């Protein structure tokens, strides 16, 4: 599915550019994409090193395991294929908490750490495991209590009440999360995982 | 609301205080461990680079060429046919952009908020939509790329289902509440 979407986006873009007589935008965009990829990756290297360093301390101090023991039981039911004492659970919980608190740049390193741990228990290293699919479903639909960026934009645009969208955002994201969990169960059962 | 904002403000400094202190008490060589962990950051960054460039290539060409706008224009009559309020069609480009590009979506949302006003229906809807769903393609690319996974199985479908439900509920709740 991803191969097809990738091809369609690329081909549709080139087709539209050629029909509208702006074929040179394709060249410019392709070069820009390559540059942007490097920029994003390099930015990530800095924050990731920072958080993975801290994460390592938390691990060696036994804090990640403690976190998994406290919050694990609630979240473990969503990950039946994981070992009950899996170190991935601690990282998953840290990622979700960082997301909820709106600490975006901490959430990514914790999430990538969780993926590493999940990959250790994955029998097919080039294919997503069911636990990874569940984790990403939770992650991409995850609740943020304070969507700070958009509140900032509203403030600058002179909204009478910049934070009034927090409630509606929580409802929308909550429903998205429930839908993701239900759909995950459905796909899992269909593929007999 | 104040409380949550305060928690967000204090969370990071407290983490950087508490974790090293607890680790030190438990006889972890704190500085050395930090550096060992940080090494991973570089490796991960390099590992995701090809995945990022591949995905950004398709997304940038798709958006910059105007293909995204064309799809949004094509979706408009279909959505109106299925009962979408015609006033709402201004939101379609944002809904299509949201899973593809975080900065692109923020740009579209900002433009909508300024054009229609932050306290208009479209302004509130754009804000809710921007806050409630994530950049699915980017997240999958980075997360799977970091461990070398090429076959996503049904993960993309899950993410897009969540985005779609988030969009429908946003429209419903914003028209209900305000």
mmCIF file of C-alpha atoms in Angstrom:
data_model
loop_
_atom_site.group_PDB
_atom_site.id
_atom_site.type_symbol
_atom_site.label_atom_id
_atom_site.label_comp_id
_atom_site.label_asym_id
_atom_site.label_seq_id
_atom_site.Cartn_x
_atom_site.Cartn_y
_atom_site.Cartn_z
ATOM 1 C CA UNK A 1 0.000 0.000 0.000
ATOM 2 C CA UNK A 2 2.795 2.399 0.899
ATOM 3 C CA UNK A 3 4.648 1.701 -2.367
ATOM 4 C CA UNK A 4 1.529 2.547 -4.343
ATOM 5 C CA UNK A 5 0.778 5.740 -2.376
ATOM 6 C CA UNK A 6 4.377 6.851 -2.780
ATOM 7 C CA UNK A 7 4.258 6.269 -6.536
ATOM 8 C CA UNK A 8 0.870 7.967 -6.914
ATOM 9 C CA UNK A 9 1.951 11.088 -5.013
ATOM 10 C CA UNK A 10 5.109 11.382 -7.083
ATOM 11 C CA UNK A 11 3.492 10.600 -10.453
ATOM 12 C CA UNK A 12 0.417 12.759 -9.811
ATOM 13 C CA UNK A 13 2.663 15.659 -8.832
ATOM 14 C CA UNK A 14 4.763 15.351 -11.990
ATOM 15 C CA UNK A 15 1.646 14.977 -14.136
ATOM 16 C CA UNK A 16 -0.057 18.049 -12.658
ATOM 17 C CA UNK A 17 3.147 20.094 -12.951
ATOM 18 C CA UNK A 18 3.566 19.167 -16.617
ATOM 19 C CA UNK A 19 -0.076 19.878 -17.489
ATOM 20 C CA UNK A 20 -0.001 23.282 -15.781
ATOM 21 C CA UNK A 21 3.266 24.128 -17.525
ATOM 22 C CA UNK A 22 5.334 24.321 -14.354
ATOM 23 C CA UNK A 23 7.427 21.212 -14.796
ATOM 24 C CA UNK A 24 10.475 22.927 -13.305
ATOM 25 C CA UNK A 25 8.807 22.947 -9.860
ATOM 26 C CA UNK A 26 9.358 19.183 -9.787
ATOM 27 C CA UNK A 27 13.122 19.586 -10.056
ATOM 28 C CA UNK A 28 13.197 22.325 -7.435
ATOM 29 C CA UNK A 29 10.945 20.355 -5.053
ATOM 30 C CA UNK A 30 12.994 17.186 -5.399
ATOM 31 C CA UNK A 31 16.211 19.009 -4.526
ATOM 32 C CA UNK A 32 14.501 20.829 -1.676
ATOM 33 C CA UNK A 33 13.129 17.544 -0.315
ATOM 34 C CA UNK A 34 16.660 16.127 -0.158
ATOM 35 C CA UNK A 35 17.936 19.193 1.680
ATOM 36 C CA UNK A 36 14.970 19.226 4.036
ATOM 37 C CA UNK A 37 15.499 15.547 4.851
ATOM 38 C CA UNK A 38 19.052 16.261 5.971
ATOM 39 C CA UNK A 39 17.932 19.299 7.972
ATOM 40 C CA UNK A 40 15.227 17.366 9.815
ATOM 41 C CA UNK A 41 17.525 14.412 10.490
ATOM 42 C CA UNK A 42 20.263 16.689 11.853
ATOM 43 C CA UNK A 43 17.875 18.559 14.088
ATOM 44 C CA UNK A 44 16.688 15.218 15.395
ATOM 45 C CA UNK A 45 20.246 14.084 16.129
ATOM 46 C CA UNK A 46 20.678 16.863 18.688
ATOM 47 C CA UNK A 47 17.438 16.458 20.630
ATOM 48 C CA UNK A 48 17.586 12.710 20.331
ATOM 49 C CA UNK A 49 21.068 12.508 21.811
ATOM 50 C CA UNK A 50 19.897 14.685 24.676
ATOM 51 C CA UNK A 51 16.817 12.617 25.510
ATOM 52 C CA UNK A 52 18.359 9.236 24.834
ATOM 53 C CA UNK A 53 21.146 10.182 27.242
ATOM 54 C CA UNK A 54 18.588 10.975 29.926
ATOM 55 C CA UNK A 55 16.596 7.867 29.044
ATOM 56 C CA UNK A 56 19.708 5.746 29.575
ATOM 57 C CA UNK A 57 20.116 7.199 33.060
ATOM 58 C CA UNK A 58 16.461 6.480 33.823
ATOM 59 C CA UNK A 59 16.919 2.921 32.610
ATOM 60 C CA UNK A 60 20.043 2.203 34.607
ATOM 61 C CA UNK A 61 18.441 3.696 37.698
ATOM 62 C CA UNK A 62 15.523 1.288 37.251
ATOM 63 C CA UNK A 63 13.051 4.122 36.725
ATOM 64 C CA UNK A 64 11.768 2.951 33.341
ATOM 65 C CA UNK A 65 10.998 -0.478 34.768
ATOM 66 C CA UNK A 66 9.249 1.142 37.734
ATOM 67 C CA UNK A 67 7.139 3.230 35.382
ATOM 68 C CA UNK A 68 6.202 0.121 33.413
ATOM 69 C CA UNK A 69 5.249 -1.669 36.634
ATOM 70 C CA UNK A 70 2.947 1.169 37.726
ATOM 71 C CA UNK A 71 1.236 2.023 34.464
ATOM 72 C CA UNK A 72 1.956 -1.186 32.570
ATOM 73 C CA UNK A 73 -1.141 -3.178 33.575
ATOM 74 C CA UNK A 74 -3.471 -0.641 31.964
ATOM 75 C CA UNK A 75 -1.571 -0.463 28.729
ATOM 76 C CA UNK A 76 -0.452 -4.078 28.474
ATOM 77 C CA UNK A 77 -3.897 -5.280 27.386
ATOM 78 C CA UNK A 78 -3.360 -3.361 24.151
ATOM 79 C CA UNK A 79 -0.090 -5.214 23.582
ATOM 80 C CA UNK A 80 -0.887 -8.898 24.130
ATOM 81 C CA UNK A 81 2.054 -10.053 22.005
ATOM 82 C CA UNK A 82 4.662 -8.413 24.227
ATOM 83 C CA UNK A 83 6.401 -10.138 27.091
ATOM 84 C CA UNK A 84 4.788 -8.897 30.323
ATOM 85 C CA UNK A 85 8.088 -7.454 31.572
ATOM 86 C CA UNK A 86 9.043 -6.035 28.192
ATOM 87 C CA UNK A 87 11.252 -2.926 28.470
ATOM 88 C CA UNK A 88 9.284 -1.525 25.510
ATOM 89 C CA UNK A 89 6.347 -0.806 27.826
ATOM 90 C CA UNK A 90 8.323 1.747 29.853
ATOM 91 C CA UNK A 91 9.406 3.579 26.707
ATOM 92 C CA UNK A 92 5.867 3.472 25.282
ATOM 93 C CA UNK A 93 4.508 5.006 28.482
ATOM 94 C CA UNK A 94 7.157 7.738 28.435
ATOM 95 C CA UNK A 95 6.348 8.527 24.812
ATOM 96 C CA UNK A 96 2.617 8.752 25.430
ATOM 97 C CA UNK A 97 3.100 10.922 28.543
ATOM 98 C CA UNK A 98 5.379 13.296 26.643
ATOM 99 C CA UNK A 99 2.766 13.525 23.887
ATOM 100 C CA UNK A 100 -0.012 14.250 26.355
ATOM 101 C CA UNK A 101 2.028 16.986 28.019
ATOM 102 C CA UNK A 102 2.793 18.467 24.609
ATOM 103 C CA UNK A 103 6.552 17.897 24.952
ATOM 104 C CA UNK A 104 6.912 17.109 21.247
ATOM 105 C CA UNK A 105 10.680 17.030 21.086
ATOM 106 C CA UNK A 106 10.927 14.618 24.006
ATOM 107 C CA UNK A 107 8.170 12.404 22.631
ATOM 108 C CA UNK A 108 10.054 11.464 19.468
ATOM 109 C CA UNK A 109 13.236 10.090 21.132
ATOM 110 C CA UNK A 110 11.157 8.111 23.661
ATOM 111 C CA UNK A 111 9.052 6.807 20.780
ATOM 112 C CA UNK A 112 12.114 5.741 18.796
ATOM 113 C CA UNK A 113 13.477 4.026 21.887
ATOM 114 C CA UNK A 114 10.173 2.159 22.153
ATOM 115 C CA UNK A 115 10.495 1.116 18.502
ATOM 116 C CA UNK A 116 14.007 -0.245 19.176
ATOM 117 C CA UNK A 117 12.712 -2.313 22.077
ATOM 118 C CA UNK A 118 9.743 -3.534 20.032
ATOM 119 C CA UNK A 119 12.086 -4.474 17.185
ATOM 120 C CA UNK A 120 14.025 -6.768 19.561
ATOM 121 C CA UNK A 121 10.854 -8.831 20.020
ATOM 122 C CA UNK A 122 9.914 -8.715 16.336
ATOM 123 C CA UNK A 123 10.322 -12.060 14.528
ATOM 124 C CA UNK A 124 10.388 -10.417 11.052
ATOM 125 C CA UNK A 125 12.810 -7.478 11.238
ATOM 126 C CA UNK A 126 11.735 -5.878 7.923
ATOM 127 C CA UNK A 127 7.998 -6.004 8.674
ATOM 128 C CA UNK A 128 6.000 -4.076 11.261
ATOM 129 C CA UNK A 129 4.978 -6.250 14.222
ATOM 130 C CA UNK A 130 1.404 -6.040 15.554
ATOM 131 C CA UNK A 131 2.678 -4.324 18.697
ATOM 132 C CA UNK A 132 4.355 -1.650 16.547
ATOM 133 C CA UNK A 133 1.138 -1.032 14.631
ATOM 134 C CA UNK A 134 -0.766 -0.613 17.900
ATOM 135 C CA UNK A 135 1.893 1.701 19.289
ATOM 136 C CA UNK A 136 1.880 3.916 16.188
ATOM 137 C CA UNK A 137 -1.917 3.988 16.122
ATOM 138 C CA UNK A 138 -1.857 5.283 19.717
ATOM 139 C CA UNK A 139 1.003 7.641 18.980
ATOM 140 C CA UNK A 140 -0.418 9.353 15.878
ATOM 141 C CA UNK A 141 -3.839 9.810 17.462
ATOM 142 C CA UNK A 142 -2.486 10.664 20.899
ATOM 143 C CA UNK A 143 -4.073 13.281 23.037
ATOM 144 C CA UNK A 144 -2.318 16.588 23.684
ATOM 145 C CA UNK A 145 -3.693 18.500 26.662
ATOM 146 C CA UNK A 146 -2.376 21.868 25.489
ATOM 147 C CA UNK A 147 -1.919 22.282 21.725
ATOM 148 C CA UNK A 148 0.540 25.107 22.357
ATOM 149 C CA UNK A 149 1.497 25.966 18.764
ATOM 150 C CA UNK A 150 -2.024 26.569 17.532
ATOM 151 C CA UNK A 151 -2.931 28.507 20.683
ATOM 152 C CA UNK A 152 0.037 30.735 19.889
ATOM 153 C CA UNK A 153 -1.246 31.323 16.359
ATOM 154 C CA UNK A 154 -4.732 32.166 17.678
ATOM 155 C CA UNK A 155 -3.237 34.556 20.212
ATOM 156 C CA UNK A 156 -1.323 36.379 17.484
ATOM 157 C CA UNK A 157 -4.455 36.523 15.318
ATOM 158 C CA UNK A 158 -6.140 38.344 18.226
ATOM 159 C CA UNK A 159 -8.614 35.699 19.237
ATOM 160 C CA UNK A 160 -10.958 36.739 22.044
ATOM 161 C CA UNK A 161 -10.329 33.374 23.663
ATOM 162 C CA UNK A 162 -7.289 31.559 22.258
ATOM 163 C CA UNK A 163 -7.636 28.499 24.494
ATOM 164 C CA UNK A 164 -11.328 27.828 23.848
ATOM 165 C CA UNK A 165 -10.414 25.119 21.322
ATOM 166 C CA UNK A 166 -8.778 22.900 23.970
ATOM 167 C CA UNK A 167 -12.048 21.159 24.821
ATOM 168 C CA UNK A 168 -13.027 20.463 21.231
ATOM 169 C CA UNK A 169 -9.491 19.277 20.472
ATOM 170 C CA UNK A 170 -9.582 16.802 23.356
ATOM 171 C CA UNK A 171 -12.931 15.393 22.196
ATOM 172 C CA UNK A 172 -11.754 15.049 18.590
ATOM 173 C CA UNK A 173 -8.443 13.456 19.470
ATOM 174 C CA UNK A 174 -10.104 11.158 22.034
ATOM 175 C CA UNK A 175 -12.521 9.835 19.406
ATOM 176 C CA UNK A 176 -9.662 9.419 16.916
ATOM 177 C CA UNK A 177 -7.751 7.401 19.498
ATOM 178 C CA UNK A 178 -10.714 5.132 20.248
ATOM 179 C CA UNK A 179 -11.245 4.614 16.507
ATOM 180 C CA UNK A 180 -7.564 3.738 16.085
ATOM 181 C CA UNK A 181 -7.709 1.171 18.914
ATOM 182 C CA UNK A 182 -10.906 -0.437 17.566
ATOM 183 C CA UNK A 183 -9.529 -0.556 14.007
ATOM 184 C CA UNK A 184 -6.293 -2.053 15.346
ATOM 185 C CA UNK A 185 -8.199 -4.885 17.046
ATOM 186 C CA UNK A 186 -10.118 -5.464 13.820
ATOM 187 C CA UNK A 187 -7.036 -5.676 11.573
ATOM 188 C CA UNK A 188 -5.241 -7.831 14.103
ATOM 189 C CA UNK A 189 -8.085 -10.326 14.220
ATOM 190 C CA UNK A 190 -8.411 -10.320 10.450
ATOM 191 C CA UNK A 191 -4.747 -11.155 10.041
ATOM 192 C CA UNK A 192 -4.984 -13.661 12.938
ATOM 193 C CA UNK A 193 -2.179 -12.066 14.883
ATOM 194 C CA UNK B 1 -5.924 25.143 32.345
ATOM 195 C CA UNK B 2 -3.301 27.106 34.252
ATOM 196 C CA UNK B 3 -2.300 23.946 36.077
ATOM 197 C CA UNK B 4 -1.711 21.994 32.884
ATOM 198 C CA UNK B 5 0.328 24.829 31.407
ATOM 199 C CA UNK B 6 2.439 24.932 34.581
ATOM 200 C CA UNK B 7 3.008 21.181 34.469
ATOM 201 C CA UNK B 8 4.235 21.476 30.872
ATOM 202 C CA UNK B 9 6.562 24.318 31.856
ATOM 203 C CA UNK B 10 8.131 22.427 34.759
ATOM 204 C CA UNK B 11 8.163 18.904 33.351
ATOM 205 C CA UNK B 12 11.462 19.060 31.474
ATOM 206 C CA UNK B 13 13.583 20.834 34.121
ATOM 207 C CA UNK B 14 12.239 18.452 36.770
ATOM 208 C CA UNK B 15 13.050 15.406 34.637
ATOM 209 C CA UNK B 16 16.598 16.679 34.152
ATOM 210 C CA UNK B 17 16.916 17.110 37.910
ATOM 211 C CA UNK B 18 15.171 14.029 39.278
ATOM 212 C CA UNK B 19 16.444 11.338 36.929
ATOM 213 C CA UNK B 20 20.174 12.107 37.357
ATOM 214 C CA UNK B 21 19.790 12.531 41.132
ATOM 215 C CA UNK B 22 17.983 9.195 41.546
ATOM 216 C CA UNK B 23 20.479 7.521 39.203
ATOM 217 C CA UNK B 24 23.406 8.909 41.230
ATOM 218 C CA UNK B 25 21.900 7.651 44.481
ATOM 219 C CA UNK B 26 21.555 4.232 42.884
ATOM 220 C CA UNK B 27 25.263 4.315 42.031
ATOM 221 C CA UNK B 28 24.909 4.823 38.283
ATOM 222 C CA UNK B 29 27.946 6.639 36.811
ATOM 223 C CA UNK B 30 25.656 9.469 35.663
ATOM 224 C CA UNK B 31 27.809 11.370 33.201
ATOM 225 C CA UNK B 32 29.233 8.259 31.544
ATOM 226 C CA UNK B 33 25.783 6.681 31.185
ATOM 227 C CA UNK B 34 24.355 9.860 29.716
ATOM 228 C CA UNK B 35 27.065 9.949 27.067
ATOM 229 C CA UNK B 36 26.612 6.267 26.231
ATOM 230 C CA UNK B 37 22.902 6.818 25.728
ATOM 231 C CA UNK B 38 23.433 9.978 23.709
ATOM 232 C CA UNK B 39 25.607 8.093 21.210
ATOM 233 C CA UNK B 40 22.471 6.364 20.006
ATOM 234 C CA UNK B 41 21.055 9.706 18.872
ATOM 235 C CA UNK B 42 23.540 10.094 16.062
ATOM 236 C CA UNK B 43 23.106 6.553 14.775
ATOM 237 C CA UNK B 44 19.331 6.903 14.773
ATOM 238 C CA UNK B 45 19.482 10.211 12.917
ATOM 239 C CA UNK B 46 21.660 8.729 10.195
ATOM 240 C CA UNK B 47 19.489 5.627 9.948
ATOM 241 C CA UNK B 48 16.272 7.569 9.290
ATOM 242 C CA UNK B 49 17.836 9.895 6.698
ATOM 243 C CA UNK B 50 17.109 7.799 3.549
ATOM 244 C CA UNK B 51 13.535 7.155 4.694
ATOM 245 C CA UNK B 52 12.974 10.851 5.330
ATOM 246 C CA UNK B 53 14.343 11.916 1.956
ATOM 247 C CA UNK B 54 12.283 9.299 0.129
ATOM 248 C CA UNK B 55 9.068 10.322 1.836
ATOM 249 C CA UNK B 56 9.725 14.071 1.601
ATOM 250 C CA UNK B 57 10.439 13.725 -2.127
ATOM 251 C CA UNK B 58 6.972 12.324 -2.849
ATOM 252 C CA UNK B 59 5.237 14.727 -0.440
ATOM 253 C CA UNK B 60 6.994 17.891 -1.678
ATOM 254 C CA UNK B 61 6.440 17.097 -5.363
ATOM 255 C CA UNK B 62 2.796 16.251 -4.631
ATOM 256 C CA UNK B 63 2.168 19.500 -2.723
ATOM 257 C CA UNK B 64 4.360 21.959 -4.675
ATOM 258 C CA UNK B 65 3.051 20.858 -8.079
ATOM 259 C CA UNK B 66 -0.485 21.810 -7.074
ATOM 260 C CA UNK B 67 -1.730 18.207 -7.136
ATOM 261 C CA UNK B 68 -2.915 18.484 -3.527
ATOM 262 C CA UNK B 69 -4.960 21.565 -4.305
ATOM 263 C CA UNK B 70 -6.439 19.820 -7.320
ATOM 264 C CA UNK B 71 -7.525 16.877 -5.159
ATOM 265 C CA UNK B 72 -9.037 19.246 -2.608
ATOM 266 C CA UNK B 73 -10.984 20.928 -5.415
ATOM 267 C CA UNK B 74 -12.062 17.531 -6.744
ATOM 268 C CA UNK B 75 -13.233 16.408 -3.283
ATOM 269 C CA UNK B 76 -15.360 19.515 -2.767
ATOM 270 C CA UNK B 77 -18.438 18.557 -4.899
ATOM 271 C CA UNK B 78 -18.262 14.958 -3.642
ATOM 272 C CA UNK B 79 -18.303 16.026 0.006
ATOM 273 C CA UNK B 80 -21.101 18.534 -0.618
ATOM 274 C CA UNK B 81 -23.034 15.750 -2.327
ATOM 275 C CA UNK B 82 -22.670 13.655 0.828
ATOM 276 C CA UNK B 83 -24.140 16.412 2.952
ATOM 277 C CA UNK B 84 -21.141 18.533 3.896
ATOM 278 C CA UNK B 85 -22.097 22.138 4.511
ATOM 279 C CA UNK B 86 -20.666 24.168 1.539
ATOM 280 C CA UNK B 87 -19.309 26.758 4.001
ATOM 281 C CA UNK B 88 -17.028 24.031 5.266
ATOM 282 C CA UNK B 89 -15.188 23.421 2.024
ATOM 283 C CA UNK B 90 -12.487 25.952 2.966
ATOM 284 C CA UNK B 91 -11.232 23.342 5.424
ATOM 285 C CA UNK B 92 -10.601 20.580 2.851
ATOM 286 C CA UNK B 93 -7.024 21.594 1.904
ATOM 287 C CA UNK B 94 -6.083 21.463 5.601
ATOM 288 C CA UNK B 95 -7.686 18.049 6.055
ATOM 289 C CA UNK B 96 -5.747 16.635 3.092
ATOM 290 C CA UNK B 97 -2.491 18.335 4.125
ATOM 291 C CA UNK B 98 -2.602 17.358 7.803
ATOM 292 C CA UNK B 99 -1.336 13.750 7.557
ATOM 293 C CA UNK B 100 1.326 14.654 4.965
ATOM 294 C CA UNK B 101 3.217 17.662 6.266
ATOM 295 C CA UNK B 102 3.328 19.169 9.746
ATOM 296 C CA UNK B 103 4.768 22.523 8.696
ATOM 297 C CA UNK B 104 2.538 22.610 5.591
ATOM 298 C CA UNK B 105 -0.588 21.990 7.659
ATOM 299 C CA UNK B 106 0.416 24.622 10.207
ATOM 300 C CA UNK B 107 0.849 27.066 7.315
ATOM 301 C CA UNK B 108 -2.598 26.305 5.904
ATOM 302 C CA UNK B 109 -4.214 26.461 9.360
ATOM 303 C CA UNK B 110 -2.545 29.808 10.124
ATOM 304 C CA UNK B 111 -3.699 31.227 6.807
ATOM 305 C CA UNK B 112 -7.293 30.047 7.451
ATOM 306 C CA UNK B 113 -7.262 31.498 10.976
ATOM 307 C CA UNK B 114 -6.146 34.893 9.665
ATOM 308 C CA UNK B 115 -8.434 34.839 6.624
ATOM 309 C CA UNK B 116 -11.634 33.865 8.448
ATOM 310 C CA UNK B 117 -10.730 35.147 11.916
ATOM 311 C CA UNK B 118 -9.697 32.967 14.888
ATOM 312 C CA UNK B 119 -13.177 33.047 16.427
ATOM 313 C CA UNK B 120 -15.055 32.186 13.235
ATOM 314 C CA UNK B 121 -16.350 28.696 12.602
ATOM 315 C CA UNK B 122 -13.590 27.936 10.089
ATOM 316 C CA UNK B 123 -10.968 29.429 12.412
ATOM 317 C CA UNK B 124 -12.063 27.274 15.336
ATOM 318 C CA UNK B 125 -12.359 24.197 13.164
ATOM 319 C CA UNK B 126 -8.892 24.716 11.686
ATOM 320 C CA UNK B 127 -7.484 25.103 15.225
ATOM 321 C CA UNK B 128 -9.213 21.958 16.476
ATOM 322 C CA UNK B 129 -8.139 19.930 13.459
ATOM 323 C CA UNK B 130 -4.549 21.103 13.720
ATOM 324 C CA UNK B 131 -4.373 20.150 17.401
ATOM 325 C CA UNK B 132 -6.194 16.854 17.212
ATOM 326 C CA UNK B 133 -4.417 14.813 14.542
ATOM 327 C CA UNK B 134 -0.799 14.117 13.817
ATOM 328 C CA UNK B 135 1.406 14.072 10.742
ATOM 329 C CA UNK B 136 0.822 10.361 10.146
ATOM 330 C CA UNK B 137 3.178 9.945 7.171
ATOM 331 C CA UNK B 138 6.031 11.701 8.925
ATOM 332 C CA UNK B 139 5.630 9.737 12.146
ATOM 333 C CA UNK B 140 5.487 6.389 10.339
ATOM 334 C CA UNK B 141 8.487 7.282 8.173
ATOM 335 C CA UNK B 142 10.667 8.302 11.109
ATOM 336 C CA UNK B 143 9.568 5.576 13.532
ATOM 337 C CA UNK B 144 9.739 2.678 11.106
ATOM 338 C CA UNK B 145 12.825 4.087 9.406
ATOM 339 C CA UNK B 146 14.707 4.210 12.700
ATOM 340 C CA UNK B 147 14.565 0.409 13.005
ATOM 341 C CA UNK B 148 14.826 -0.350 9.295
ATOM 342 C CA UNK B 149 11.253 -1.535 8.739
ATOM 343 C CA UNK B 150 10.076 -1.258 5.142
ATOM 344 C CA UNK B 151 6.778 -3.142 5.262
ATOM 345 C CA UNK B 152 4.246 -1.197 7.290
ATOM 346 C CA UNK B 153 1.515 -3.861 7.248
ATOM 347 C CA UNK B 154 -1.742 -2.108 8.303
ATOM 348 C CA UNK B 155 -0.118 0.729 10.286
ATOM 349 C CA UNK B 156 -0.757 3.345 7.594
ATOM 350 C CA UNK B 157 -4.426 2.384 7.332
ATOM 351 C CA UNK B 158 -4.768 2.739 11.111
ATOM 352 C CA UNK B 159 -3.206 6.182 11.086
ATOM 353 C CA UNK B 160 -5.399 7.383 8.237
ATOM 354 C CA UNK B 161 -8.553 5.975 9.858
ATOM 355 C CA UNK B 162 -7.666 7.903 13.017
ATOM 356 C CA UNK B 163 -7.095 11.076 10.972
ATOM 357 C CA UNK B 164 -10.405 10.655 9.181
ATOM 358 C CA UNK B 165 -12.358 10.085 12.395
ATOM 359 C CA UNK B 166 -10.552 13.048 13.949
ATOM 360 C CA UNK B 167 -11.688 15.225 11.034
ATOM 361 C CA UNK B 168 -15.348 14.126 11.175
ATOM 362 C CA UNK B 169 -15.530 14.521 14.961
ATOM 363 C CA UNK B 170 -13.832 17.939 14.763
ATOM 364 C CA UNK B 171 -16.476 19.194 12.330
ATOM 365 C CA UNK B 172 -19.258 17.778 14.508
ATOM 366 C CA UNK B 173 -17.992 18.980 17.883
ATOM 367 C CA UNK B 174 -17.065 22.481 16.694
ATOM 368 C CA UNK B 175 -20.506 23.034 15.159
ATOM 369 C CA UNK B 176 -22.078 21.624 18.331
ATOM 370 C CA UNK B 177 -20.107 23.569 20.945
ATOM 371 C CA UNK B 178 -19.796 27.035 19.434
#
